[in-house]
Structures are given as structure tokens and as C-alpha cells.
Amino acid sequence: MTQLGGHAHDLTPDKMQLSHGESAKDTSIILSRMGHGLACRNCFYGVGNKYLNELAQHATVPVMSLQDDVYHPMQGLADLMTIFEHFDKNPRGLKVTISWAYAKSHAKPLSVPQTQILLFPRYGIDVTVAFPKEFPLSPDIVEKAKANAEAAGSTISFTHDMDAAIEGAHIVVPKNWGGFGLWSPEDYLANEKECMAEMATNLEKRKDWIFNRRRVELADKNVKMMHALPAD
């Protein structure tokens, strides 16, 4: 922002009335008077996307999503730009494998893989998603991704076999995400502690889901590995 001549206010919850229960509506109205746009990240499952939409409903300036529990649009666009740079701006027929991978720093949102499966097929990219059965994506997003692929003439497939998914892939995206897709947002919010405990148990069953040298050899000989942020 500074390099482009602008200025950003970095507002974490502890610096705002949000920490005292201020509504998204009131936050949006006030912050709309203090700048030319609002950029917000809220990744709490069942909460984040609704919060951003409420901000947008009451804002008088553009609202930009920096990630929520459903989508991560700017990450998806950055990933697509990277694919264009390394392959072609017409990537039709490119095979991209998005695979769940073991990591334990925290239960990460579903938003990165969900954004990728919604976006990539629209550009003719053939997407394969691999994940353990305990870590599905949201069913409604999966159905939208399938519709996008059909409309664009590309393919999207889902498997619980990481090796099979990686075979011949031009790009592999090993990415951890939490098991939120096992529950509806309403059920999760009503039983959050129990759901988190089940997720932690399921995670430790899947330590072998890593993109190692053996799996690199299964992919295309010029395979590229991508990652939103290799924090683990």
C-alpha cells in the first residue's frame, strides 16, 4: 500500500470497539468515513463470510475480502497469476492437484482450496482434489466447482488417494485445512469444542499425507509445487 502511495490503518480487534461487542454494521459505517476502502479478514467457521457480507451491506466504500471461512479471493487470483507466469495465460489442459497435507499449527480454513476449485476450472484447468475422508470441503462449494468445470469444458475430480491424484500433475498444491466440512456451520457452532477435539484426533491419523520426494516422482517431470503459505 505504501509503495503505491497509499496508507493503511492496521486495525486488530484489540484496537477496536469490536473487542467490546460492536456490530459489523456500526464498524462498517464508522470505518467508511475514515478511508477509501475496507479490507477485512475473518476466518471463523460459520461466522467470517456472514461478517464480511454485513460489512459490505452497510459500507459506503468498497469492501475487500482478505479471507473468510468460505473464500480467499485474492489468494486465488495470486495463484492464477503465478500459473500464467510459469505456464501460459491459456492454461487449458493443465493438470493441477490440490491435496490435503498434514500440518498441526492450527485448524486452517477451507477457503484456499475452495477458492482454487471454484476459479481454476473456469480457465480450462483440470483439477484433482485429494483429501482424507475426515477432511472434506463444503458440499455446496464442491457442487459450484463442478458446475464451473462443466461450463468451461474442463474437469474436476475428487479422491481419497493422494498418490493417484498426483500422477502426471503439472502443479501440486499440498495444503492443510481443517475438518470443518464434516459439519454444517450451525452444527459446528453448537458443538465447537467437541468438533475441534474430533478434528485433532482425525489429524493424527493422517501423518503420511505429505508431499515428499517419492510423490514428486509420481508427478510430471517438470512439476511445480505451489503453496499459499508454508507455515508448517
mmCIF file of C-alpha atoms in Angstrom:
data_model
loop_
_atom_site.group_PDB
_atom_site.id
_atom_site.type_symbol
_atom_site.label_atom_id
_atom_site.label_comp_id
_atom_site.label_asym_id
_atom_site.label_seq_id
_atom_site.Cartn_x
_atom_site.Cartn_y
_atom_site.Cartn_z
ATOM 1 C CA MET A 1 0.000 0.000 0.000
ATOM 2 C CA THR A 2 2.773 2.438 0.939
ATOM 3 C CA GLN A 3 4.751 1.627 -2.211
ATOM 4 C CA LEU A 4 1.718 2.589 -4.280
ATOM 5 C CA GLY A 5 1.391 5.937 -2.500
ATOM 6 C CA GLY A 6 -1.398 4.990 -0.126
ATOM 7 C CA HIS A 7 -1.723 4.484 3.598
ATOM 8 C CA ALA A 8 -3.329 1.651 5.542
ATOM 9 C CA HIS A 9 -4.618 1.575 9.111
ATOM 10 C CA ASP A 10 -3.816 -1.802 10.686
ATOM 11 C CA LEU A 11 -6.765 -2.485 12.983
ATOM 12 C CA THR A 12 -6.725 -5.694 15.009
ATOM 13 C CA PRO A 13 -9.725 -6.472 17.271
ATOM 14 C CA ASP A 14 -7.903 -5.288 20.392
ATOM 15 C CA LYS A 15 -7.540 -1.817 18.820
ATOM 16 C CA MET A 16 -11.242 -1.543 18.002
ATOM 17 C CA GLN A 17 -14.615 -1.478 19.700
ATOM 18 C CA LEU A 18 -15.078 -4.913 18.129
ATOM 19 C CA SER A 19 -13.441 -6.277 21.282
ATOM 20 C CA HIS A 20 -16.355 -4.787 23.242
ATOM 21 C CA GLY A 21 -19.059 -6.305 21.064
ATOM 22 C CA GLU A 22 -19.520 -3.621 18.385
ATOM 23 C CA SER A 23 -21.647 -4.863 15.475
ATOM 24 C CA ALA A 24 -20.353 -5.251 11.929
ATOM 25 C CA LYS A 25 -22.886 -2.617 10.860
ATOM 26 C CA ASP A 26 -21.526 0.036 13.222
ATOM 27 C CA THR A 27 -17.897 -0.834 12.446
ATOM 28 C CA SER A 28 -18.604 -0.541 8.726
ATOM 29 C CA ILE A 29 -20.377 2.819 8.991
ATOM 30 C CA ILE A 30 -17.577 4.355 11.067
ATOM 31 C CA LEU A 31 -14.639 2.977 9.083
ATOM 32 C CA SER A 32 -16.273 4.037 5.811
ATOM 33 C CA ARG A 33 -15.695 7.622 6.957
ATOM 34 C CA MET A 34 -12.003 7.034 7.631
ATOM 35 C CA GLY A 35 -10.723 5.742 4.294
ATOM 36 C CA HIS A 36 -11.383 4.854 0.677
ATOM 37 C CA GLY A 37 -11.901 1.130 1.265
ATOM 38 C CA LEU A 38 -12.190 -1.597 3.888
ATOM 39 C CA ALA A 39 -10.149 -4.803 3.778
ATOM 40 C CA CYS A 40 -11.145 -7.460 6.287
ATOM 41 C CA ARG A 41 -10.146 -10.985 7.263
ATOM 42 C CA ASN A 42 -12.477 -13.107 9.399
ATOM 43 C CA CYS A 43 -11.927 -16.854 9.146
ATOM 44 C CA PHE A 44 -14.080 -18.222 11.969
ATOM 45 C CA TYR A 45 -16.139 -21.100 10.571
ATOM 46 C CA GLY A 46 -19.788 -20.187 10.181
ATOM 47 C CA VAL A 47 -19.028 -16.562 11.031
ATOM 48 C CA GLY A 48 -16.489 -14.984 8.668
ATOM 49 C CA ASN A 49 -18.329 -14.785 5.344
ATOM 50 C CA LYS A 50 -21.503 -13.564 7.034
ATOM 51 C CA TYR A 51 -19.496 -10.860 8.825
ATOM 52 C CA LEU A 52 -17.875 -9.611 5.609
ATOM 53 C CA ASN A 53 -21.227 -9.512 3.852
ATOM 54 C CA GLU A 54 -22.686 -7.484 6.708
ATOM 55 C CA LEU A 55 -19.762 -5.058 6.436
ATOM 56 C CA ALA A 56 -20.409 -4.709 2.708
ATOM 57 C CA GLN A 57 -24.134 -4.186 3.225
ATOM 58 C CA HIS A 58 -23.565 -1.080 5.346
ATOM 59 C CA ALA A 59 -20.308 0.304 3.915
ATOM 60 C CA THR A 60 -20.181 3.360 1.674
ATOM 61 C CA VAL A 61 -16.749 2.358 0.308
ATOM 62 C CA PRO A 62 -15.591 -0.877 -1.354
ATOM 63 C CA VAL A 63 -15.076 -3.874 0.957
ATOM 64 C CA MET A 64 -12.273 -6.310 0.062
ATOM 65 C CA SER A 65 -12.063 -9.820 1.441
ATOM 66 C CA LEU A 66 -8.650 -10.747 2.801
ATOM 67 C CA GLN A 67 -10.052 -14.214 3.615
ATOM 68 C CA ASP A 68 -13.061 -15.655 5.349
ATOM 69 C CA ASP A 69 -14.257 -19.144 6.239
ATOM 70 C CA VAL A 70 -15.530 -19.827 2.696
ATOM 71 C CA TYR A 71 -13.395 -17.859 0.226
ATOM 72 C CA HIS A 72 -9.895 -16.384 -0.171
ATOM 73 C CA PRO A 73 -10.295 -14.432 -3.437
ATOM 74 C CA MET A 74 -7.006 -12.531 -3.505
ATOM 75 C CA GLN A 75 -5.029 -15.705 -2.806
ATOM 76 C CA GLY A 76 -6.854 -17.424 -5.649
ATOM 77 C CA LEU A 77 -6.079 -14.569 -8.043
ATOM 78 C CA ALA A 78 -2.417 -14.567 -6.977
ATOM 79 C CA ASP A 79 -2.248 -18.324 -7.574
ATOM 80 C CA LEU A 80 -3.794 -17.927 -11.030
ATOM 81 C CA MET A 81 -1.316 -15.142 -11.890
ATOM 82 C CA THR A 82 1.532 -17.443 -10.851
ATOM 83 C CA ILE A 83 0.196 -20.203 -13.110
ATOM 84 C CA PHE A 84 0.026 -17.712 -16.000
ATOM 85 C CA GLU A 85 3.633 -16.667 -15.359
ATOM 86 C CA HIS A 86 5.060 -20.191 -15.297
ATOM 87 C CA PHE A 87 2.848 -21.809 -17.931
ATOM 88 C CA ASP A 88 0.530 -19.804 -20.168
ATOM 89 C CA LYS A 89 -2.325 -17.323 -19.966
ATOM 90 C CA ASN A 90 -4.386 -20.005 -21.680
ATOM 91 C CA PRO A 91 -3.726 -22.935 -19.319
ATOM 92 C CA ARG A 92 -6.333 -25.272 -20.824
ATOM 93 C CA GLY A 93 -5.435 -28.916 -20.207
ATOM 94 C CA LEU A 94 -3.052 -28.147 -17.347
ATOM 95 C CA LYS A 95 -3.422 -30.691 -14.528
ATOM 96 C CA VAL A 96 -3.430 -29.151 -11.050
ATOM 97 C CA THR A 97 -3.634 -31.373 -7.982
ATOM 98 C CA ILE A 98 -4.823 -29.770 -4.758
ATOM 99 C CA SER A 99 -4.045 -32.154 -1.935
ATOM 100 C CA TRP A 100 -4.772 -32.022 1.757
ATOM 101 C CA ALA A 101 -1.496 -32.298 3.682
ATOM 102 C CA TYR A 102 -0.653 -32.975 7.316
ATOM 103 C CA ALA A 103 0.131 -29.923 9.456
ATOM 104 C CA LYS A 104 -0.677 -29.198 13.075
ATOM 105 C CA SER A 105 -0.159 -25.499 13.818
ATOM 106 C CA HIS A 106 -3.924 -24.824 13.800
ATOM 107 C CA ALA A 107 -7.140 -25.951 12.106
ATOM 108 C CA LYS A 108 -6.853 -23.931 8.910
ATOM 109 C CA PRO A 109 -9.878 -22.626 6.995
ATOM 110 C CA LEU A 110 -11.361 -24.316 3.919
ATOM 111 C CA SER A 111 -11.170 -21.072 1.976
ATOM 112 C CA VAL A 112 -7.955 -21.553 -0.042
ATOM 113 C CA PRO A 113 -8.770 -24.913 -1.669
ATOM 114 C CA GLN A 114 -12.403 -23.884 -2.099
ATOM 115 C CA THR A 115 -11.402 -20.726 -3.940
ATOM 116 C CA GLN A 116 -8.967 -22.655 -6.122
ATOM 117 C CA ILE A 117 -11.524 -25.285 -7.148
ATOM 118 C CA LEU A 118 -14.041 -22.569 -7.995
ATOM 119 C CA LEU A 119 -11.572 -20.472 -10.004
ATOM 120 C CA PHE A 120 -9.128 -22.792 -11.791
ATOM 121 C CA PRO A 121 -11.648 -24.846 -13.824
ATOM 122 C CA ARG A 122 -13.107 -21.629 -15.262
ATOM 123 C CA TYR A 123 -9.797 -21.177 -17.112
ATOM 124 C CA GLY A 124 -9.735 -24.674 -18.582
ATOM 125 C CA ILE A 125 -7.529 -26.149 -15.866
ATOM 126 C CA ASP A 126 -8.218 -29.796 -14.975
ATOM 127 C CA VAL A 127 -8.318 -30.036 -11.172
ATOM 128 C CA THR A 128 -7.947 -33.086 -8.962
ATOM 129 C CA VAL A 129 -8.615 -32.762 -5.238
ATOM 130 C CA ALA A 130 -7.212 -35.361 -2.826
ATOM 131 C CA PHE A 131 -8.199 -35.496 0.824
ATOM 132 C CA PRO A 132 -8.771 -37.979 3.655
ATOM 133 C CA LYS A 133 -12.453 -38.734 4.212
ATOM 134 C CA GLU A 134 -12.314 -36.845 7.522
ATOM 135 C CA PHE A 135 -11.355 -33.583 5.758
ATOM 136 C CA PRO A 136 -13.914 -32.843 3.017
ATOM 137 C CA LEU A 137 -14.661 -29.454 1.507
ATOM 138 C CA SER A 138 -18.096 -27.842 1.817
ATOM 139 C CA PRO A 139 -20.648 -29.736 -0.313
ATOM 140 C CA ASP A 140 -22.231 -26.574 -1.762
ATOM 141 C CA ILE A 141 -18.830 -25.268 -2.912
ATOM 142 C CA VAL A 142 -17.995 -28.627 -4.483
ATOM 143 C CA GLU A 143 -21.244 -28.513 -6.480
ATOM 144 C CA LYS A 144 -20.488 -24.965 -7.675
ATOM 145 C CA ALA A 145 -16.980 -26.033 -8.712
ATOM 146 C CA LYS A 146 -18.383 -28.962 -10.706
ATOM 147 C CA ALA A 147 -20.786 -26.594 -12.473
ATOM 148 C CA ASN A 148 -17.936 -24.191 -13.276
ATOM 149 C CA ALA A 149 -15.868 -27.030 -14.737
ATOM 150 C CA GLU A 150 -18.745 -28.282 -16.870
ATOM 151 C CA ALA A 151 -19.449 -24.796 -18.212
ATOM 152 C CA ALA A 152 -15.787 -24.273 -19.127
ATOM 153 C CA GLY A 153 -15.204 -27.718 -20.617
ATOM 154 C CA SER A 154 -12.605 -28.631 -18.008
ATOM 155 C CA THR A 155 -12.633 -31.437 -15.442
ATOM 156 C CA ILE A 156 -12.677 -31.660 -11.671
ATOM 157 C CA SER A 157 -12.405 -34.875 -9.683
ATOM 158 C CA PHE A 158 -12.137 -35.874 -6.031
ATOM 159 C CA THR A 159 -10.270 -38.781 -4.478
ATOM 160 C CA HIS A 160 -9.026 -40.130 -1.146
ATOM 161 C CA ASP A 161 -5.843 -41.446 -2.835
ATOM 162 C CA MET A 162 -3.032 -38.872 -2.719
ATOM 163 C CA ASP A 163 -0.692 -40.933 -4.937
ATOM 164 C CA ALA A 164 -3.271 -41.373 -7.695
ATOM 165 C CA ALA A 165 -4.137 -37.666 -7.592
ATOM 166 C CA ILE A 166 -0.519 -36.595 -8.069
ATOM 167 C CA GLU A 167 0.263 -38.867 -11.022
ATOM 168 C CA GLY A 168 1.144 -36.733 -14.038
ATOM 169 C CA ALA A 169 0.295 -33.439 -12.319
ATOM 170 C CA HIS A 170 1.878 -30.288 -13.722
ATOM 171 C CA ILE A 171 1.257 -28.409 -10.470
ATOM 172 C CA VAL A 172 0.776 -29.822 -6.967
ATOM 173 C CA VAL A 173 -0.644 -27.704 -4.162
ATOM 174 C CA PRO A 174 -0.135 -29.530 -0.825
ATOM 175 C CA LYS A 175 -2.314 -27.639 1.643
ATOM 176 C CA ASN A 176 -3.656 -28.366 5.088
ATOM 177 C CA TRP A 177 -7.227 -27.499 6.016
ATOM 178 C CA GLY A 178 -9.433 -28.364 8.962
ATOM 179 C CA GLY A 179 -12.243 -30.901 9.024
ATOM 180 C CA PHE A 180 -14.966 -28.249 9.154
ATOM 181 C CA GLY A 181 -16.687 -29.712 6.103
ATOM 182 C CA LEU A 182 -17.890 -32.646 8.218
ATOM 183 C CA TRP A 183 -20.435 -30.375 9.860
ATOM 184 C CA SER A 184 -22.806 -27.634 8.833
ATOM 185 C CA PRO A 185 -21.816 -24.231 10.246
ATOM 186 C CA GLU A 186 -24.813 -24.401 12.587
ATOM 187 C CA ASP A 187 -23.874 -27.820 13.978
ATOM 188 C CA TYR A 188 -20.241 -26.800 14.353
ATOM 189 C CA LEU A 189 -21.044 -23.601 16.248
ATOM 190 C CA ALA A 190 -23.396 -25.521 18.562
ATOM 191 C CA ASN A 191 -20.733 -28.157 19.348
ATOM 192 C CA GLU A 192 -17.446 -26.360 18.687
ATOM 193 C CA LYS A 193 -15.392 -27.934 21.465
ATOM 194 C CA GLU A 194 -16.408 -31.492 20.516
ATOM 195 C CA CYS A 195 -15.821 -30.842 16.805
ATOM 196 C CA MET A 196 -12.346 -29.438 17.429
ATOM 197 C CA ALA A 197 -11.451 -32.478 19.532
ATOM 198 C CA GLU A 198 -12.623 -34.827 16.770
ATOM 199 C CA MET A 199 -10.598 -32.853 14.216
ATOM 200 C CA ALA A 200 -7.457 -33.165 16.331
ATOM 201 C CA THR A 201 -7.943 -36.928 16.628
ATOM 202 C CA ASN A 202 -8.529 -37.304 12.894
ATOM 203 C CA LEU A 203 -5.471 -35.196 12.086
ATOM 204 C CA GLU A 204 -3.081 -37.545 13.872
ATOM 205 C CA LYS A 205 -4.344 -40.470 11.780
ATOM 206 C CA ARG A 206 -3.070 -38.806 8.594
ATOM 207 C CA LYS A 207 0.599 -38.046 9.187
ATOM 208 C CA ASP A 208 1.511 -39.846 5.957
ATOM 209 C CA TRP A 209 -0.282 -37.227 3.842
ATOM 210 C CA ILE A 210 2.866 -35.278 2.896
ATOM 211 C CA PHE A 211 4.316 -34.258 -0.460
ATOM 212 C CA ASN A 212 7.683 -35.996 -0.218
ATOM 213 C CA ARG A 213 10.340 -36.990 -2.774
ATOM 214 C CA ARG A 214 8.562 -40.253 -3.630
ATOM 215 C CA ARG A 215 5.415 -38.359 -4.533
ATOM 216 C CA VAL A 216 7.333 -35.747 -6.519
ATOM 217 C CA GLU A 217 8.469 -38.600 -8.763
ATOM 218 C CA LEU A 218 4.822 -39.508 -9.468
ATOM 219 C CA ALA A 219 4.094 -36.100 -10.981
ATOM 220 C CA ASP A 220 5.123 -34.631 -14.338
ATOM 221 C CA LYS A 221 8.911 -34.357 -14.667
ATOM 222 C CA ASN A 222 8.649 -30.543 -14.689
ATOM 223 C CA VAL A 223 6.157 -30.342 -11.852
ATOM 224 C CA LYS A 224 5.807 -27.091 -9.909
ATOM 225 C CA MET A 225 4.836 -27.033 -6.249
ATOM 226 C CA MET A 226 2.690 -24.163 -5.046
ATOM 227 C CA HIS A 227 1.564 -23.160 -1.573
ATOM 228 C CA ALA A 228 -0.410 -20.263 -0.107
ATOM 229 C CA LEU A 229 1.995 -20.085 2.843
ATOM 230 C CA PRO A 230 4.153 -22.991 4.044
ATOM 231 C CA ALA A 231 3.792 -22.079 7.719
ATOM 232 C CA ASP A 232 4.412 -25.633 8.990
#
